[in-house]
Amino acid sequence: MLYKETKKTISMADGREITISTGKLAKQADGAVVVQMGDTMLLAAVTAAKDAKEDVDFMPLSVDYKEKYAAAGRYPGGFLKREARPNDSEILVARLIDRALRPLFPSDYHAEVFVNVTLISADNDIQPDALAGLAASAAIAVSDIPFEAPISEVRVARIGGEFVINPTYSQMKEADLDIIVGATLDNIMMVEGEMKEVSEADMLEAIRFAHEEIKKHCRAQLEMARELGKDVKREYCHEKHDEEVREAVVRETYDKVYEAARTASSKHERADKFDAIEAEFMSRYSEEDLAEKAKFIKRYFHDDVLKKAMRNMILDEGVRLDGRRTDEIRPIWCEVGYLPKAHGSALFTRGETQSLTTVTLGTKMDEKMIDEVLVQGSEQFVLHYNFPAFSTGDARPNRGTSRREIGHGNLAWRALKPVVPLGQDNPYAVRIVSDILESNGSSSMATVCAGTLALMDCGVKISKPVSGIAMGLIADGGKYAVLSDILGDEDHLGDMDFKVTGTRDGITATQMDIKVDGLSYEVLEKALAQARDARLHIMDKMTETIAEPREDYRPFVPRIVQIIIPSEFIGAVIGPGGKIIQDIQKQSGAQLTITEDTEKGIGIVDIFSNNAEALEIAQSRVKAIVAVPEVGEVYTGKVRSIMPFGAFVEIMPGKDALMHISEIDWKRFDTMEETGLKEGDIIEVKLIGADPKTGKLKLSHKVLLPKPEGYVEEKPREREGRGERGERNGDRGGRPPRKDRR
């Protein structure tokens, strides 16, 4: 054997096992592991530069997550037939890994680190995203890359009132809580997920439940690192310091910054004052000295002055950068219907954060198609979030959709998804687009609020309004302050970013990133309670503008009529080669789509048009096709063909029935020529029954005519009972059967 493999097995409470192995694959990486659960396998490899690039003073971490189609035995879609750029779900998993790992690299470690996690084998019922964080951390644990403590991530779902760790795809159908928690042995680092209006207490209990499982994962990584001798990490020196400059910066600028922070009225005024203080300090140095000391001045001004002044002002005085109390929400104003031609629109402004959000309604053809390794289908409700550079006053180009935009949009989508009607409750595809026009803190939560308003403005019958709030934390030396509605600077310089969305009755989504160790559940509980008060305050402001969905859609919104039909009629509506449905669309001008719900045994026909007459024509055609003739009903039919023994009459589109020669009139006809009927004639008929053997329908015209006086019912002729044979073998007009003629 050319390799030596080391394995650790983690036993879960339900009997399943997770294994971590190293030493077999990707041995030239600094660290590589394979994490396996069932038939699902993830390969994680991590590499780090030997030294930091010059003048880099941040953690240059890159995390990529990739799912291979071969892992599930599938071909990639598209022309090239190979995996291309990451899709949204892969980017979201990469963000989950990044957010848990990033705070745990040493603050003075600035070498480039690359983490790559790849799904190499996929069990169709196992969700691999819950294992990706464990794989990434384990790869770092078996390397010599400096890292403070291993982490793991698990999914927690509540199914039937019970919490379940890493549930399967099939189990998730019944879940009312779905979160992923990332943590070290001692501390919660990251939480993200969605819920169906659960309480704050239930969410905290789910986090605790997840942490107990995560502890087992962390211990296994520590044991593996010790066995491999990787518990001692590489030495590095990525920062040089000038204590003399540090002391001068703090002494000369701290009080000025503190005062500027107290008096500035806006983000840009505050930034301008801070820049002026920094520039004034730098002006004391010659150009030659500044070339050497500028980087130290900038670092100390940010870390030892700006950050500490803001934090001390909050902890010591309870005063924030914009003068608010810790639980105070910035001024809010809202407006709906701002865009005259959008199906629904809203402006939501909170302080210096503003979202212009639109809602557009479409057909089944507009739904987002999903073709991922493990998930295929379509998404009826989508939400897109855009964050242009001008929203923060930055002068830079916009180059495609960023990972941040995908992550923030996904959070807002999760928040609103529980209240947006889908399926049979709403025939429309729904697209929300949030364009952030100003940003100074929590634009994703502004998107949630603006999205709710725009949905109601559009007339989408959401079950309840949803609002969202971003909470912050400043903690130091045993003191802490929980901040409602954080500013951008409070997010950047603080210790926690905790976003919570929900209705008046419970939480619908959350996202939490923690940047400090030792955050207690007591602090989390306080943050959640304060967040609820803030959400309800914002909800009140929103419902002052619009409290419930409009009764109807705007006049220019295309209308959809939805018809539910039995599955066996789907083929009849489509017709051979799509002939029938294409004819309906051509005749009416409406657009039709048909989907089948195999579980319920029904077909769903959506008829889409902004013309009422077109809707009516298409609807009538479909209803006629799927209608079932009823015995005793009278129909106006069209004679389709004349036979010697009677006429076939179309009583519904595509439904012909036989009117025997004896059922045309009370008087007797010997030949069909005597009746005067011809093809194309319109005639009223009554459905009098069906042949018990063949099920063929029988019509009568004579029963709709008055019976002649003195009419005597004739003895049934034998020929009348031979209708089916006459149709097959050819009837001999009004002549009696051959045996009677003899």
mmCIF file of N, CA and C in Angstrom, residues 421-505:
data_model
loop_
_atom_site.group_PDB
_atom_site.id
_atom_site.type_symbol
_atom_site.label_atom_id
_atom_site.label_comp_id
_atom_site.label_asym_id
_atom_site.label_seq_id
_atom_site.Cartn_x
_atom_site.Cartn_y
_atom_site.Cartn_z
ATOM 1 N N PRO A 421 -48.488 32.545 -1.256
ATOM 2 C CA PRO A 421 -49.280 31.391 -1.692
ATOM 3 C C PRO A 421 -48.673 30.760 -2.933
ATOM 4 N N LEU A 422 -48.611 29.429 -2.949
ATOM 5 C CA LEU A 422 -48.015 28.695 -4.070
ATOM 6 C C LEU A 422 -48.950 27.572 -4.494
ATOM 7 N N GLY A 423 -48.619 26.929 -5.595
ATOM 8 C CA GLY A 423 -49.395 25.789 -6.061
ATOM 9 C C GLY A 423 -50.810 26.175 -6.443
ATOM 10 N N GLN A 424 -51.781 25.395 -5.997
ATOM 11 C CA GLN A 424 -53.176 25.625 -6.346
ATOM 12 C C GLN A 424 -53.730 26.899 -5.721
ATOM 13 N N ASP A 425 -53.052 27.413 -4.683
ATOM 14 C CA ASP A 425 -53.512 28.651 -4.054
ATOM 15 C C ASP A 425 -53.121 29.885 -4.855
ATOM 16 N N ASN A 426 -52.219 29.735 -5.812
ATOM 17 C CA ASN A 426 -51.754 30.881 -6.595
ATOM 18 C C ASN A 426 -51.215 30.378 -7.938
ATOM 19 N N PRO A 427 -51.912 30.656 -9.042
ATOM 20 C CA PRO A 427 -51.462 30.137 -10.334
ATOM 21 C C PRO A 427 -50.270 30.870 -10.922
ATOM 22 N N TYR A 428 -49.886 32.010 -10.348
ATOM 23 C CA TYR A 428 -48.832 32.842 -10.924
ATOM 24 C C TYR A 428 -47.435 32.410 -10.480
ATOM 25 N N ALA A 429 -46.456 32.580 -11.371
ATOM 26 C CA ALA A 429 -45.050 32.622 -10.970
ATOM 27 C C ALA A 429 -44.807 34.028 -10.405
ATOM 28 N N VAL A 430 -44.088 34.112 -9.289
ATOM 29 C CA VAL A 430 -43.892 35.390 -8.595
ATOM 30 C C VAL A 430 -42.404 35.720 -8.548
ATOM 31 N N ARG A 431 -42.047 36.889 -9.043
ATOM 32 C CA ARG A 431 -40.656 37.354 -8.981
ATOM 33 C C ARG A 431 -40.600 38.685 -8.248
ATOM 34 N N ILE A 432 -39.786 38.735 -7.197
ATOM 35 C CA ILE A 432 -39.513 39.972 -6.464
ATOM 36 C C ILE A 432 -38.101 40.409 -6.798
ATOM 37 N N VAL A 433 -37.922 41.679 -7.086
ATOM 38 C CA VAL A 433 -36.592 42.247 -7.308
ATOM 39 C C VAL A 433 -36.417 43.428 -6.372
ATOM 40 N N SER A 434 -35.389 43.358 -5.534
ATOM 41 C CA SER A 434 -35.057 44.452 -4.625
ATOM 42 C C SER A 434 -33.803 45.151 -5.124
ATOM 43 N N ASP A 435 -33.936 46.425 -5.447
ATOM 44 C CA ASP A 435 -32.785 47.241 -5.826
ATOM 45 C C ASP A 435 -32.463 48.170 -4.658
ATOM 46 N N ILE A 436 -31.288 47.999 -4.091
ATOM 47 C CA ILE A 436 -30.888 48.824 -2.950
ATOM 48 C C ILE A 436 -30.361 50.158 -3.493
ATOM 49 N N LEU A 437 -31.034 51.232 -3.109
ATOM 50 C CA LEU A 437 -30.667 52.559 -3.592
ATOM 51 C C LEU A 437 -29.798 53.316 -2.594
ATOM 52 N N GLU A 438 -29.930 52.987 -1.317
ATOM 53 C CA GLU A 438 -29.055 53.528 -0.266
ATOM 54 C C GLU A 438 -28.767 52.405 0.713
ATOM 55 N N SER A 439 -27.586 52.422 1.290
ATOM 56 C CA SER A 439 -27.276 51.376 2.256
ATOM 57 C C SER A 439 -26.415 51.912 3.385
ATOM 58 N N ASN A 440 -26.940 51.773 4.572
ATOM 59 C CA ASN A 440 -26.165 51.989 5.786
ATOM 60 C C ASN A 440 -26.728 51.078 6.860
ATOM 61 N N GLY A 441 -26.573 49.786 6.628
ATOM 62 C CA GLY A 441 -27.018 48.807 7.604
ATOM 63 C C GLY A 441 -28.261 48.053 7.173
ATOM 64 N N SER A 442 -28.138 46.754 7.057
ATOM 65 C CA SER A 442 -29.246 45.828 6.924
ATOM 66 C C SER A 442 -30.155 46.091 5.730
ATOM 67 N N SER A 443 -29.572 46.087 4.551
ATOM 68 C CA SER A 443 -30.386 46.221 3.347
ATOM 69 C C SER A 443 -31.166 44.939 3.051
ATOM 70 N N SER A 444 -30.701 43.796 3.536
ATOM 71 C CA SER A 444 -31.463 42.557 3.335
ATOM 72 C C SER A 444 -32.782 42.607 4.099
ATOM 73 N N MET A 445 -32.768 43.203 5.296
ATOM 74 C CA MET A 445 -34.005 43.331 6.061
ATOM 75 C C MET A 445 -34.925 44.389 5.447
ATOM 76 N N ALA A 446 -34.351 45.417 4.844
ATOM 77 C CA ALA A 446 -35.163 46.379 4.096
ATOM 78 C C ALA A 446 -35.833 45.681 2.920
ATOM 79 N N THR A 447 -35.144 44.722 2.309
ATOM 80 C CA THR A 447 -35.714 43.956 1.207
ATOM 81 C C THR A 447 -36.919 43.147 1.661
ATOM 82 N N VAL A 448 -36.822 42.545 2.834
ATOM 83 C CA VAL A 448 -37.955 41.779 3.372
ATOM 84 C C VAL A 448 -39.171 42.688 3.552
ATOM 85 N N CYS A 449 -38.952 43.856 4.148
ATOM 86 C CA CYS A 449 -40.061 44.781 4.404
ATOM 87 C C CYS A 449 -40.634 45.317 3.098
ATOM 88 N N ALA A 450 -39.759 45.736 2.182
ATOM 89 C CA ALA A 450 -40.226 46.255 0.895
ATOM 90 C C ALA A 450 -40.896 45.150 0.085
ATOM 91 N N GLY A 451 -40.388 43.924 0.178
ATOM 92 C CA GLY A 451 -41.005 42.808 -0.532
ATOM 93 C C GLY A 451 -42.415 42.540 -0.048
ATOM 94 N N THR A 452 -42.628 42.597 1.264
ATOM 95 C CA THR A 452 -43.977 42.424 1.820
ATOM 96 C C THR A 452 -44.920 43.490 1.285
ATOM 97 N N LEU A 453 -44.462 44.754 1.308
ATOM 98 C CA LEU A 453 -45.299 45.854 0.838
ATOM 99 C C LEU A 453 -45.620 45.709 -0.648
ATOM 100 N N ALA A 454 -44.628 45.345 -1.453
ATOM 101 C CA ALA A 454 -44.842 45.213 -2.897
ATOM 102 C C ALA A 454 -45.791 44.058 -3.213
ATOM 103 N N LEU A 455 -45.690 42.958 -2.481
ATOM 104 C CA LEU A 455 -46.611 41.838 -2.674
ATOM 105 C C LEU A 455 -48.051 42.262 -2.395
ATOM 106 N N MET A 456 -48.248 43.006 -1.316
ATOM 107 C CA MET A 456 -49.602 43.467 -0.991
ATOM 108 C C MET A 456 -50.085 44.492 -2.009
ATOM 109 N N ASP A 457 -49.184 45.346 -2.486
ATOM 110 C CA ASP A 457 -49.550 46.323 -3.513
ATOM 111 C C ASP A 457 -49.955 45.613 -4.799
ATOM 112 N N CYS A 458 -49.320 44.502 -5.099
ATOM 113 C CA CYS A 458 -49.620 43.737 -6.307
ATOM 114 C C CYS A 458 -50.964 43.021 -6.212
ATOM 115 N N GLY A 459 -51.375 42.705 -4.976
ATOM 116 C CA GLY A 459 -52.600 41.940 -4.793
ATOM 117 C C GLY A 459 -52.366 40.469 -4.550
ATOM 118 N N VAL A 460 -51.099 40.064 -4.376
ATOM 119 C CA VAL A 460 -50.802 38.679 -4.022
ATOM 120 C C VAL A 460 -51.310 38.433 -2.608
ATOM 121 N N LYS A 461 -52.088 37.394 -2.434
ATOM 122 C CA LYS A 461 -52.766 37.163 -1.157
ATOM 123 C C LYS A 461 -51.832 36.466 -0.157
ATOM 124 N N ILE A 462 -50.820 37.225 0.307
ATOM 125 C CA ILE A 462 -49.927 36.667 1.330
ATOM 126 C C ILE A 462 -50.733 36.418 2.606
ATOM 127 N N SER A 463 -50.323 35.409 3.356
ATOM 128 C CA SER A 463 -51.092 35.054 4.555
ATOM 129 C C SER A 463 -50.926 36.090 5.654
ATOM 130 N N LYS A 464 -49.713 36.668 5.771
ATOM 131 C CA LYS A 464 -49.444 37.664 6.811
ATOM 132 C C LYS A 464 -48.286 38.540 6.371
ATOM 133 N N PRO A 465 -48.230 39.794 6.827
ATOM 134 C CA PRO A 465 -47.050 40.621 6.546
ATOM 135 C C PRO A 465 -45.828 40.100 7.315
ATOM 136 N N VAL A 466 -44.646 40.326 6.731
ATOM 137 C CA VAL A 466 -43.377 39.934 7.357
ATOM 138 C C VAL A 466 -42.484 41.162 7.445
ATOM 139 N N SER A 467 -41.844 41.338 8.586
ATOM 140 C CA SER A 467 -40.847 42.405 8.740
ATOM 141 C C SER A 467 -39.545 41.793 9.220
ATOM 142 N N GLY A 468 -38.452 42.551 9.113
ATOM 143 C CA GLY A 468 -37.141 42.033 9.506
ATOM 144 C C GLY A 468 -36.302 43.098 10.168
ATOM 145 N N ILE A 469 -35.362 42.653 10.993
ATOM 146 C CA ILE A 469 -34.489 43.575 11.730
ATOM 147 C C ILE A 469 -33.108 42.955 11.862
ATOM 148 N N ALA A 470 -32.091 43.794 11.855
ATOM 149 C CA ALA A 470 -30.712 43.340 12.079
ATOM 150 C C ALA A 470 -30.262 43.817 13.454
ATOM 151 N N MET A 471 -29.809 42.890 14.269
ATOM 152 C CA MET A 471 -29.346 43.183 15.621
ATOM 153 C C MET A 471 -27.820 43.114 15.653
ATOM 154 N N GLY A 472 -27.222 43.905 16.534
ATOM 155 C CA GLY A 472 -25.772 43.892 16.712
ATOM 156 C C GLY A 472 -25.411 43.666 18.164
ATOM 157 N N LEU A 473 -24.115 43.534 18.410
ATOM 158 C CA LEU A 473 -23.628 43.305 19.767
ATOM 159 C C LEU A 473 -22.278 43.977 19.942
ATOM 160 N N ILE A 474 -22.119 44.640 21.061
ATOM 161 C CA ILE A 474 -20.816 45.148 21.485
ATOM 162 C C ILE A 474 -20.530 44.524 22.845
ATOM 163 N N ALA A 475 -19.446 43.775 22.946
ATOM 164 C CA ALA A 475 -19.110 43.100 24.201
ATOM 165 C C ALA A 475 -17.637 43.314 24.512
ATOM 166 N N ASP A 476 -17.351 43.628 25.789
ATOM 167 C CA ASP A 476 -15.962 43.852 26.191
ATOM 168 C C ASP A 476 -15.867 43.849 27.706
ATOM 169 N N GLY A 477 -14.962 43.036 28.228
ATOM 170 C CA GLY A 477 -14.692 43.040 29.663
ATOM 171 C C GLY A 477 -15.892 42.735 30.530
ATOM 172 N N GLY A 478 -16.737 41.831 30.098
ATOM 173 C CA GLY A 478 -17.910 41.472 30.890
ATOM 174 C C GLY A 478 -19.117 42.356 30.632
ATOM 175 N N LYS A 479 -18.925 43.485 29.973
ATOM 176 C CA LYS A 479 -20.045 44.362 29.633
ATOM 177 C C LYS A 479 -20.483 44.079 28.205
ATOM 178 N N TYR A 480 -21.781 44.241 27.950
ATOM 179 C CA TYR A 480 -22.254 44.071 26.576
ATOM 180 C C TYR A 480 -23.484 44.938 26.352
ATOM 181 N N ALA A 481 -23.732 45.224 25.087
ATOM 182 C CA ALA A 481 -24.921 45.972 24.681
ATOM 183 C C ALA A 481 -25.460 45.351 23.405
ATOM 184 N N VAL A 482 -26.742 45.048 23.404
ATOM 185 C CA VAL A 482 -27.417 44.539 22.209
ATOM 186 C C VAL A 482 -28.020 45.729 21.467
ATOM 187 N N LEU A 483 -27.739 45.820 20.175
ATOM 188 C CA LEU A 483 -28.148 46.974 19.377
ATOM 189 C C LEU A 483 -29.231 46.585 18.381
ATOM 190 N N SER A 484 -30.308 47.355 18.362
ATOM 191 C CA SER A 484 -31.364 47.146 17.372
ATOM 192 C C SER A 484 -31.103 48.007 16.145
ATOM 193 N N ASP A 485 -31.368 47.453 14.972
ATOM 194 C CA ASP A 485 -31.265 48.198 13.711
ATOM 195 C C ASP A 485 -29.856 48.782 13.552
ATOM 196 N N ILE A 486 -28.879 47.896 13.337
ATOM 197 C CA ILE A 486 -27.477 48.332 13.334
ATOM 198 C C ILE A 486 -27.128 49.105 12.065
ATOM 199 N N LEU A 487 -26.197 50.029 12.240
ATOM 200 C CA LEU A 487 -25.602 50.760 11.125
ATOM 201 C C LEU A 487 -24.525 49.896 10.475
ATOM 202 N N GLY A 488 -24.085 50.322 9.303
ATOM 203 C CA GLY A 488 -23.001 49.614 8.639
ATOM 204 C C GLY A 488 -21.739 49.587 9.481
ATOM 205 N N ASP A 489 -21.395 50.710 10.107
ATOM 206 C CA ASP A 489 -20.194 50.755 10.949
ATOM 207 C C ASP A 489 -20.340 49.870 12.173
ATOM 208 N N GLU A 490 -21.553 49.788 12.722
ATOM 209 C CA GLU A 490 -21.770 48.940 13.902
ATOM 210 C C GLU A 490 -21.651 47.466 13.536
ATOM 211 N N ASP A 491 -22.038 47.123 12.312
ATOM 212 C CA ASP A 491 -21.847 45.762 11.821
ATOM 213 C C ASP A 491 -20.350 45.487 11.651
ATOM 214 N N HIS A 492 -19.658 46.415 11.002
ATOM 215 C CA HIS A 492 -18.236 46.233 10.699
ATOM 216 C C HIS A 492 -17.373 46.211 11.958
ATOM 217 N N LEU A 493 -17.674 47.084 12.909
ATOM 218 C CA LEU A 493 -16.838 47.218 14.098
ATOM 219 C C LEU A 493 -17.372 46.451 15.302
ATOM 220 N N GLY A 494 -18.551 45.842 15.163
ATOM 221 C CA GLY A 494 -19.165 45.142 16.291
ATOM 222 C C GLY A 494 -18.816 43.667 16.328
ATOM 223 N N ASP A 495 -19.521 42.944 17.214
ATOM 224 C CA ASP A 495 -19.197 41.555 17.491
ATOM 225 C C ASP A 495 -20.246 40.564 16.992
ATOM 226 N N MET A 496 -21.349 41.072 16.458
ATOM 227 C CA MET A 496 -22.401 40.155 16.011
ATOM 228 C C MET A 496 -23.279 40.856 14.988
ATOM 229 N N ASP A 497 -23.720 40.084 14.015
ATOM 230 C CA ASP A 497 -24.727 40.532 13.063
ATOM 231 C C ASP A 497 -25.810 39.462 13.080
ATOM 232 N N PHE A 498 -26.962 39.805 13.638
ATOM 233 C CA PHE A 498 -28.023 38.831 13.883
ATOM 234 C C PHE A 498 -29.297 39.350 13.230
ATOM 235 N N LYS A 499 -29.685 38.736 12.114
ATOM 236 C CA LYS A 499 -30.873 39.170 11.383
ATOM 237 C C LYS A 499 -32.029 38.217 11.691
ATOM 238 N N VAL A 500 -33.189 38.792 11.981
ATOM 239 C CA VAL A 500 -34.373 38.004 12.320
ATOM 240 C C VAL A 500 -35.568 38.558 11.560
ATOM 241 N N THR A 501 -36.316 37.674 10.913
ATOM 242 C CA THR A 501 -37.528 38.097 10.215
ATOM 243 C C THR A 501 -38.710 37.284 10.732
ATOM 244 N N GLY A 502 -39.892 37.865 10.603
ATOM 245 C CA GLY A 502 -41.061 37.108 11.035
ATOM 246 C C GLY A 502 -42.347 37.885 10.929
ATOM 247 N N THR A 503 -43.444 37.185 11.163
ATOM 248 C CA THR A 503 -44.766 37.786 11.249
ATOM 249 C C THR A 503 -45.012 38.194 12.701
ATOM 250 N N ARG A 504 -46.200 38.647 12.981
ATOM 251 C CA ARG A 504 -46.531 38.949 14.390
ATOM 252 C C ARG A 504 -46.581 37.679 15.231
ATOM 253 N N ASP A 505 -46.684 36.524 14.575
ATOM 254 C CA ASP A 505 -46.885 35.278 15.311
ATOM 255 C C ASP A 505 -45.637 34.416 15.435
#
